[in-house]
CSV table of C-alpha atoms in Angstrom, one decimal:
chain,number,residue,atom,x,y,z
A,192,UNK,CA,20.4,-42.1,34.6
A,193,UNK,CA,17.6,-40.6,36.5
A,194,UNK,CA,19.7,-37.4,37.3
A,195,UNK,CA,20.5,-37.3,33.4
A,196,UNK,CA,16.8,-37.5,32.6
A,197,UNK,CA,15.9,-34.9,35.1
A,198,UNK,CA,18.6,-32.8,33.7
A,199,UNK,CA,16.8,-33.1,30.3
A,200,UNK,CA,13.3,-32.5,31.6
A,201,UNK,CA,14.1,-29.6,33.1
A,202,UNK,CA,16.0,-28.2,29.9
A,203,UNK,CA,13.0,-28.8,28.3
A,204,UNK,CA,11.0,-26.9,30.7
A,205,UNK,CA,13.5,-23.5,30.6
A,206,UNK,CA,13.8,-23.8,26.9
A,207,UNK,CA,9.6,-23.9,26.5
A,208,UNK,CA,9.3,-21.0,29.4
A,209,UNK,CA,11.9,-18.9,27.1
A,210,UNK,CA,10.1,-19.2,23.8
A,211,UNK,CA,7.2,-18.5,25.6
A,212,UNK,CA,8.2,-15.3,27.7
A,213,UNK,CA,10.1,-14.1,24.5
A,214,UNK,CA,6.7,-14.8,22.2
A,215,UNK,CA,4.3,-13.1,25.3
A,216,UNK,CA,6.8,-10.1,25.1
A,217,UNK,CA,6.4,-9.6,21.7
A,218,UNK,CA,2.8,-10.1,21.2
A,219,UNK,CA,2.9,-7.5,24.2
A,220,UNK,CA,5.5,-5.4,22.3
A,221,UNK,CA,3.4,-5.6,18.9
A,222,UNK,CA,0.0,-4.7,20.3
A,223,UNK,CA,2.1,-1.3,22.0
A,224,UNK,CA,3.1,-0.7,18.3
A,225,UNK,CA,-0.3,-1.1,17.4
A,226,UNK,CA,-2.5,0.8,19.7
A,227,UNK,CA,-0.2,4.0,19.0
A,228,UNK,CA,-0.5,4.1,15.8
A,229,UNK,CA,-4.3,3.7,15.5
A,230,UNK,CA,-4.7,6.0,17.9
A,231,UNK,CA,-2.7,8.5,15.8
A,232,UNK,CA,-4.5,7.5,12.4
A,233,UNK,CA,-7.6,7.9,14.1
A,234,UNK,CA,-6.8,11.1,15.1
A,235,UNK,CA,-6.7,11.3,19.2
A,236,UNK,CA,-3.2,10.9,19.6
A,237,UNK,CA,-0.8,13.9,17.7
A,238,UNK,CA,2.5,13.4,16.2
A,239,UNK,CA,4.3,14.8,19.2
A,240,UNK,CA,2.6,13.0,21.3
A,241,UNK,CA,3.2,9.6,19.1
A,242,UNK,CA,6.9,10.5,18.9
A,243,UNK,CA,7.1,11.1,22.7
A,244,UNK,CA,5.4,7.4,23.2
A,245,UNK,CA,7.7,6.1,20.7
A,246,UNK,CA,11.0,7.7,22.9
A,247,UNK,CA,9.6,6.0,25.6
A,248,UNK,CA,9.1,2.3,23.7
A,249,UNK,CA,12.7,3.0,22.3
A,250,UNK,CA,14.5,4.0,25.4
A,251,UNK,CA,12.5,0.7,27.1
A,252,UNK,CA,14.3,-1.6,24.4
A,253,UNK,CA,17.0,-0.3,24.3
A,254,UNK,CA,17.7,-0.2,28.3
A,255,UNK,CA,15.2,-1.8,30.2
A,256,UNK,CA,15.3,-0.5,33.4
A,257,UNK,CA,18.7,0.8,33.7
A,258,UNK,CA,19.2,3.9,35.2
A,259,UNK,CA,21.6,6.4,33.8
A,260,UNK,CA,22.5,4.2,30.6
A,261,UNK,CA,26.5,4.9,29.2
A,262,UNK,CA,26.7,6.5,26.1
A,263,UNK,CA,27.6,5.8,23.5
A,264,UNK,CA,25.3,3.2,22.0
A,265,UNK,CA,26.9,-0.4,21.8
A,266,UNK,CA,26.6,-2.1,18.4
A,267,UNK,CA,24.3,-4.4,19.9
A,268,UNK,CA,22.2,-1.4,21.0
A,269,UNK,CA,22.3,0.0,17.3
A,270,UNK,CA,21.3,-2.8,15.9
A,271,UNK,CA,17.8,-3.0,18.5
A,272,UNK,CA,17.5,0.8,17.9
A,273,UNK,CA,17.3,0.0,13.9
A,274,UNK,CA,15.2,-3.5,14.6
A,275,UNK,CA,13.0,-1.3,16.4
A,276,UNK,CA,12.4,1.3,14.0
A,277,UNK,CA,11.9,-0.6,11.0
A,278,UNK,CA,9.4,-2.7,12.9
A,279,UNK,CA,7.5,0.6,13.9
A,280,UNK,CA,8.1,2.1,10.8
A,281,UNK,CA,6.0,-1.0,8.9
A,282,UNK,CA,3.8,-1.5,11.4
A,283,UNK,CA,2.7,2.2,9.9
A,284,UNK,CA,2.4,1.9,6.4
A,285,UNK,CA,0.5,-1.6,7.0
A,286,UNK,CA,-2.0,-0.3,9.1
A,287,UNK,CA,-2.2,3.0,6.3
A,288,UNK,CA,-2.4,0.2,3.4
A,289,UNK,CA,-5.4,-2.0,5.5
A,290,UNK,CA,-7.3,1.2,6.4
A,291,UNK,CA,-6.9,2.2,2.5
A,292,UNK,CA,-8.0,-0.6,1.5
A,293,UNK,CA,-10.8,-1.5,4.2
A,294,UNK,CA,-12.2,2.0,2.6
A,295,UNK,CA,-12.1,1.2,-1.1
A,296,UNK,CA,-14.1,-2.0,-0.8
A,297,UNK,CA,-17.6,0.1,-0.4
A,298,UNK,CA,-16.6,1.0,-3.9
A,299,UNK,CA,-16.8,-2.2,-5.6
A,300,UNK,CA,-19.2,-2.2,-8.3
A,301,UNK,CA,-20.7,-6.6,-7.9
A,302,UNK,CA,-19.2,-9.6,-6.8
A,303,UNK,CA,-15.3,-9.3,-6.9
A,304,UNK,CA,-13.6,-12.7,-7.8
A,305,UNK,CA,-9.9,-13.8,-8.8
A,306,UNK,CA,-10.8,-12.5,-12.2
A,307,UNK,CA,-11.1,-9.3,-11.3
A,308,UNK,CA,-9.0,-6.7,-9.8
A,309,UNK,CA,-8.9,-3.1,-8.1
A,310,UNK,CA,-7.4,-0.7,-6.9
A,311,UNK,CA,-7.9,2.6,-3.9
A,312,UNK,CA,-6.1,5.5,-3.3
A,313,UNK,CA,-6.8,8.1,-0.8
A,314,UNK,CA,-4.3,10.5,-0.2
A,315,UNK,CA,-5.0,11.7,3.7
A,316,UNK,CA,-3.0,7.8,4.5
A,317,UNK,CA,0.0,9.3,2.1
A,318,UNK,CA,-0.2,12.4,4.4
A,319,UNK,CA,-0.9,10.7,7.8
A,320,UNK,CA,2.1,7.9,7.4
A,321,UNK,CA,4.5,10.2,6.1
A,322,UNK,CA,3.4,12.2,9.4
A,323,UNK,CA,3.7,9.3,11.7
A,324,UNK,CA,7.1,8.4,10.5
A,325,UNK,CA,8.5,11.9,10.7
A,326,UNK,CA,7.4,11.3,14.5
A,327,UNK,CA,9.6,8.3,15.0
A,328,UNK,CA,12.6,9.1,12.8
A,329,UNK,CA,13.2,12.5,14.7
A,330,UNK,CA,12.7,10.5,18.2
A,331,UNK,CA,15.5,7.7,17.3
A,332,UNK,CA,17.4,10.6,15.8
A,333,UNK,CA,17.1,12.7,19.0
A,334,UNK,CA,18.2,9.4,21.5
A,335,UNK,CA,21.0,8.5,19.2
A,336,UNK,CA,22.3,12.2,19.7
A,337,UNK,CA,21.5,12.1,23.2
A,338,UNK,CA,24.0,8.8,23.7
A,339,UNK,CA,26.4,10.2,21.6
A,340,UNK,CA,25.5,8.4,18.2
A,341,UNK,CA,24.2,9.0,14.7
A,342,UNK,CA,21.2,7.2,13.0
A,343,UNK,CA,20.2,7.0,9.4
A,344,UNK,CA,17.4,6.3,7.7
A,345,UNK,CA,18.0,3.4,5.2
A,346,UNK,CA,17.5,3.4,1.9
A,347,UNK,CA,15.0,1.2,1.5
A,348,UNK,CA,14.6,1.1,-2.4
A,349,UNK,CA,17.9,0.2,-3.0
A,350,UNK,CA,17.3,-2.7,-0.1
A,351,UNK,CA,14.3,-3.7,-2.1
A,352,UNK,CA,12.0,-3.4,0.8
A,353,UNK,CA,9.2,-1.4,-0.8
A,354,UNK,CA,7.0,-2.2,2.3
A,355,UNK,CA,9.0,0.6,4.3
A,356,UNK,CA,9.8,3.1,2.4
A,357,UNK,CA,6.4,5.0,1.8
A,358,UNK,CA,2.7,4.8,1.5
A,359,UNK,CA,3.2,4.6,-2.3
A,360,UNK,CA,5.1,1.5,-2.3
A,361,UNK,CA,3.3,0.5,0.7
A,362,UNK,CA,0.4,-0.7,-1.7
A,363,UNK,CA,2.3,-3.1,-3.5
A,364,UNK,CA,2.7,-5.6,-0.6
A,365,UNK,CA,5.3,-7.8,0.6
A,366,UNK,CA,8.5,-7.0,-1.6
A,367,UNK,CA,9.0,-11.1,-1.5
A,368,UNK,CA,5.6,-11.5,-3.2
A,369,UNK,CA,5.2,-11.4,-6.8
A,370,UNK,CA,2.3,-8.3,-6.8
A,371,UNK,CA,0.0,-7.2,-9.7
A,372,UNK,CA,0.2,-4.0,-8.2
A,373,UNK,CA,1.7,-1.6,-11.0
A,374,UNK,CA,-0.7,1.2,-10.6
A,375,UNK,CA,1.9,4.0,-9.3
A,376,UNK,CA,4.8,4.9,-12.2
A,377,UNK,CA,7.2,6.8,-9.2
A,378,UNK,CA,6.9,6.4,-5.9
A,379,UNK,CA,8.4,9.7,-4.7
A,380,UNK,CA,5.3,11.8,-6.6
A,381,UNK,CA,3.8,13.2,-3.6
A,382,UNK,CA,-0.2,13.4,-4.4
A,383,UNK,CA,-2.4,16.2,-3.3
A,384,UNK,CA,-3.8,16.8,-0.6
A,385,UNK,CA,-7.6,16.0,0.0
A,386,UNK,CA,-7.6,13.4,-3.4
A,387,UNK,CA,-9.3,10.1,-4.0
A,388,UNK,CA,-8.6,7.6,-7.0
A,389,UNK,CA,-10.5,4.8,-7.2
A,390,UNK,CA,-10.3,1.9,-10.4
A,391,UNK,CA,-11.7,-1.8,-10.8
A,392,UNK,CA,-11.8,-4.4,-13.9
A,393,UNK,CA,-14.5,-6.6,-14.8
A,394,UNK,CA,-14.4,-10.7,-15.1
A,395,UNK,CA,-16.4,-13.6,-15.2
A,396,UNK,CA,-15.3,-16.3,-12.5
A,397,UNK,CA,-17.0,-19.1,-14.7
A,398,UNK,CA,-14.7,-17.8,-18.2
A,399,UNK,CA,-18.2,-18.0,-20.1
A,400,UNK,CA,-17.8,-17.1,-23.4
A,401,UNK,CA,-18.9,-14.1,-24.5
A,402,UNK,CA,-21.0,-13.0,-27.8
A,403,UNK,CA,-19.9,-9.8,-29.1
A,404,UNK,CA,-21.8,-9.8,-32.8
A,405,UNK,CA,-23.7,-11.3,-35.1
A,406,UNK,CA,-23.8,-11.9,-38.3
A,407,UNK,CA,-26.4,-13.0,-40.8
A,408,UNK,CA,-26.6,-13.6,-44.6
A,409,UNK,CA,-30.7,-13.5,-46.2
A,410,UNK,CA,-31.3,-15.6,-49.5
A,411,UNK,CA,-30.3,-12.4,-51.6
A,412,UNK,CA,-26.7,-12.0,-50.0
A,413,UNK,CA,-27.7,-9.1,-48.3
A,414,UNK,CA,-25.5,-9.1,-44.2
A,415,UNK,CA,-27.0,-7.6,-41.2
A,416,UNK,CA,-24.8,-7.1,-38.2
A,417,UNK,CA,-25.3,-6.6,-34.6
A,418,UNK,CA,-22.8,-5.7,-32.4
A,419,UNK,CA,-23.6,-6.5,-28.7
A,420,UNK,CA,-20.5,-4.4,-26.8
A,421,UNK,CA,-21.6,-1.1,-25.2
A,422,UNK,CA,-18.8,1.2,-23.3
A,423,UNK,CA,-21.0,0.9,-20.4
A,424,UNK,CA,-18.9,-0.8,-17.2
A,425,UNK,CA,-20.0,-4.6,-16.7
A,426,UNK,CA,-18.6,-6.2,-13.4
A,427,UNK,CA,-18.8,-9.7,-15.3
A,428,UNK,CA,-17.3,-8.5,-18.4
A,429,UNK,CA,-12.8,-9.0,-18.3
A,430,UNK,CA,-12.8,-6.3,-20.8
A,431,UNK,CA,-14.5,-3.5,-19.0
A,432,UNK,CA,-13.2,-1.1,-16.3
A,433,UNK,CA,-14.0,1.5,-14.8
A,434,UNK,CA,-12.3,4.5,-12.7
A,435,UNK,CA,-13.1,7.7,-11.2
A,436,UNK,CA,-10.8,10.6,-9.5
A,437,UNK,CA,-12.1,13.3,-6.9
A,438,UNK,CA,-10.6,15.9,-4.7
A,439,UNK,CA,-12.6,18.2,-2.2
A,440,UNK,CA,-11.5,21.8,-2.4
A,441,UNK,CA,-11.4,24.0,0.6
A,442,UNK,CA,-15.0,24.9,1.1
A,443,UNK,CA,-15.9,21.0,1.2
A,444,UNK,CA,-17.0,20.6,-2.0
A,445,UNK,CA,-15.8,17.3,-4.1
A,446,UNK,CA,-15.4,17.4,-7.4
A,447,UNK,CA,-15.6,14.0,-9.2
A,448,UNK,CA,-14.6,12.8,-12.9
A,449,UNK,CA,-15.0,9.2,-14.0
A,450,UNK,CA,-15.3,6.8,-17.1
A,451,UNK,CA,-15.7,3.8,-18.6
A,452,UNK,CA,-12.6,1.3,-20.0
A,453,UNK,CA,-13.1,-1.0,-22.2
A,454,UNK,CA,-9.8,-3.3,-23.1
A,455,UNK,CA,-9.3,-5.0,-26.7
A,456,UNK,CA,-6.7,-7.2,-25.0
A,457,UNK,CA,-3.4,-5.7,-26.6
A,458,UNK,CA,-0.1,-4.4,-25.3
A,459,UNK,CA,-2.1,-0.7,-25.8
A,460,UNK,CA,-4.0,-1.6,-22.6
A,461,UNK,CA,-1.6,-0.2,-20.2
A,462,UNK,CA,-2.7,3.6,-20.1
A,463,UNK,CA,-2.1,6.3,-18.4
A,464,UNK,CA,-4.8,8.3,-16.1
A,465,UNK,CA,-3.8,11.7,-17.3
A,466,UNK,CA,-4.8,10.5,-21.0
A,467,UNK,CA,-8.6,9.2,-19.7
A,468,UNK,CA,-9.3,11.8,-16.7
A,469,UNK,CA,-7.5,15.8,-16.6
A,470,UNK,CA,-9.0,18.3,-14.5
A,471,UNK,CA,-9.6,21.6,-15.6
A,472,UNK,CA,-10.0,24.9,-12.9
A,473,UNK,CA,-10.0,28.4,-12.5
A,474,UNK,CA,-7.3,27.4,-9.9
A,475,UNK,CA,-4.7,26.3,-13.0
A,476,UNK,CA,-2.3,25.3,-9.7
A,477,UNK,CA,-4.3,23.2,-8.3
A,478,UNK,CA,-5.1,22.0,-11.3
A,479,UNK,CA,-1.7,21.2,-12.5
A,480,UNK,CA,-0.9,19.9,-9.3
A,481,UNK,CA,-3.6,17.2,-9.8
A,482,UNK,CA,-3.1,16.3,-13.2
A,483,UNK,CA,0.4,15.7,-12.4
A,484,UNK,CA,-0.5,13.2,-10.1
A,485,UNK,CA,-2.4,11.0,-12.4
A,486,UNK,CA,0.0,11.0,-14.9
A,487,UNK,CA,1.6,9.1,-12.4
A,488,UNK,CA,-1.3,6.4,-12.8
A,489,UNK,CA,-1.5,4.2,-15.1
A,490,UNK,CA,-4.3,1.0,-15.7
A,491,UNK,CA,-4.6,-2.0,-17.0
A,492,UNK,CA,-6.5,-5.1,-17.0
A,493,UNK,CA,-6.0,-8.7,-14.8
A,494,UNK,CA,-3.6,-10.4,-15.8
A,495,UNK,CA,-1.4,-7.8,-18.4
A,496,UNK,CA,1.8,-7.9,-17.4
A,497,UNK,CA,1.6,-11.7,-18.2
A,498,UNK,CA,0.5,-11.6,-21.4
A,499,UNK,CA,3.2,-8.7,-21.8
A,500,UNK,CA,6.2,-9.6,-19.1
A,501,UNK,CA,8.2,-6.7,-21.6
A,502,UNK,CA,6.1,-3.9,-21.0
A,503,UNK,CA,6.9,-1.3,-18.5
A,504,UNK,CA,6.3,-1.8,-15.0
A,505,UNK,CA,6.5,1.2,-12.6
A,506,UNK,CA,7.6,-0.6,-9.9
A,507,UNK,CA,10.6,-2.5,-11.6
A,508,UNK,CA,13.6,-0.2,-10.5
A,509,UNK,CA,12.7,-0.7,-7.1
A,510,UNK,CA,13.6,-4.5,-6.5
């Protein structure tokens, strides 16, 4: 009995050291992952060098320590290779999404609440992840070729995993999560370079209700109205937004349109950008190039797409 026990104990012991060793390696692995990227989105590592530390991280996986590794690739080893990448490959586009959003929040007119919603779009992320995953797809293209294999990049729309396809879809969130993120119509629209879209809704956390007008009737039946709405953006107010749209041209300069949204709470409150915001230039490429990308946009307030489940969703042929 006390050789049985001991046989137990010890079991116990090699199955807890296991989960630990595999847990310290990857929190080890991840924070690799991690510190690469940043490094490239923060602009002192380049995406040669990011691909060459990615060849390294991939060859580690794939054969430890092993010198001269046979080609070609076991299944096993295919299977790591493509764990590998798609772990890499979201690790990206999170870390584009957080620093998007970690940028847009100095744009947030008040309080923000669960009433109220927003949204940030700066381009240079778009640009920089589509970059960084160049880097890695043509490393784990160039060591499947080197040990006699193939590798293809997944299509990861038709998978349903929007969190790895591209910055675009990025923005949604987790594909398993039911998002009220709507805000991009296709996915594959590149946007131009150098351009910022930024857009936020009102709301009232306490749902006060709200006068609007007034109305009075004098001893002679004469009315007198007041109406209390203004266009003007209120942060408290669930039928106000507001949005604006920039790009900085080559010498530096931005160049900035916005205005002010105010919803009547009807299907008709999904728009799209291009019909609020256009930009006209003397460069009519650049300005067609721009405009096309916010007809790409479209708005609406918290909450629409529950009152109108029916309407269109952009992101809908993707799951």
């Amino acid at each position: 009995m006390l050789i049985f026990w001991s046989l137990v104990r010890n079991s116990v012991v090699l199955a807890v050291y296991l989960l630990f060793s595999v847990a310290c390696f990857l929190t080890v692995h991840e924070h690799c992952m991690e510190e690469c990227i940043n490094q490239f989105f923060d602009g002192t590592l380049s995406e040669s060098e990011l691909q060459a530390e990615y060849g390294k991280m991939l060859k580690k996986e794939l054969f430890g320590s092993m010198e001269n590794p046979p080609s070609p690739l076991t299944e096993s080893q295919k299977e790591t290779a493509m764990d590998f990448y798609n772990a890499f490959r979201q690790k990206i586009l999170s870390v584009a999404v957080e620093r998007n959003n970690a940028e847009g929040e100095q744009y947030i007119t008040g309080d923000m609440n669960v009433q109220r919603s927003w949204s940030y779009y700066n381009s240079d992320y778009y640009y920089a992840s589509e970059s960084a995953i160049s880097a890695i797809t043509n490393a784990t293209q160039n060591i499947s070729q080197e040990y006699d294999t193939t590798f293809e990049v997944p299509d990861y729309l038709e998978q349903g995993k929007t969190n790895l396809y591209n910055f675009n879809t990025a923005l949604e969130g987790d594909p398993f999560i039911v998002s009220n993120y709507h805000y991009i119509i296709d996915p594959d629209v590149a946007p131009p370079e150098n351009f910022k879209w930024f857009y936020e809704t009102g709301g009232d956390p306490h749902t006060r209700i709200r006068l609007t007008s007034f109305m009075s009737v004098d001893k002679n039946g004469n009315k007198t109205f007041i109406d209390y709405t203004t266009d003007e953006f209120d942060p408290t107010d669930p039928s106000k937004a507001q949005m604006w749209v920039s790009y900085t041209d080559e010498g530096g300069a931005e160049h900035r349109l916005s205005t002010d949204i105010v919803f009547d709470h009807s299907k008709d409150d999904l728009r799209n950008v291009l019909d609020l915001l256009s930009f006209s230039d003397k460069d009519t490429k650049k300005a067609s190039l721009l405009n096309n990308f916010l007809s790409n946009l479209q708005i609406y307030p918290k909450g629409y797409f529950d009152r109108f489940p029916t309407a269109f969703r952009s992101m809908d042929f993707m799951v």
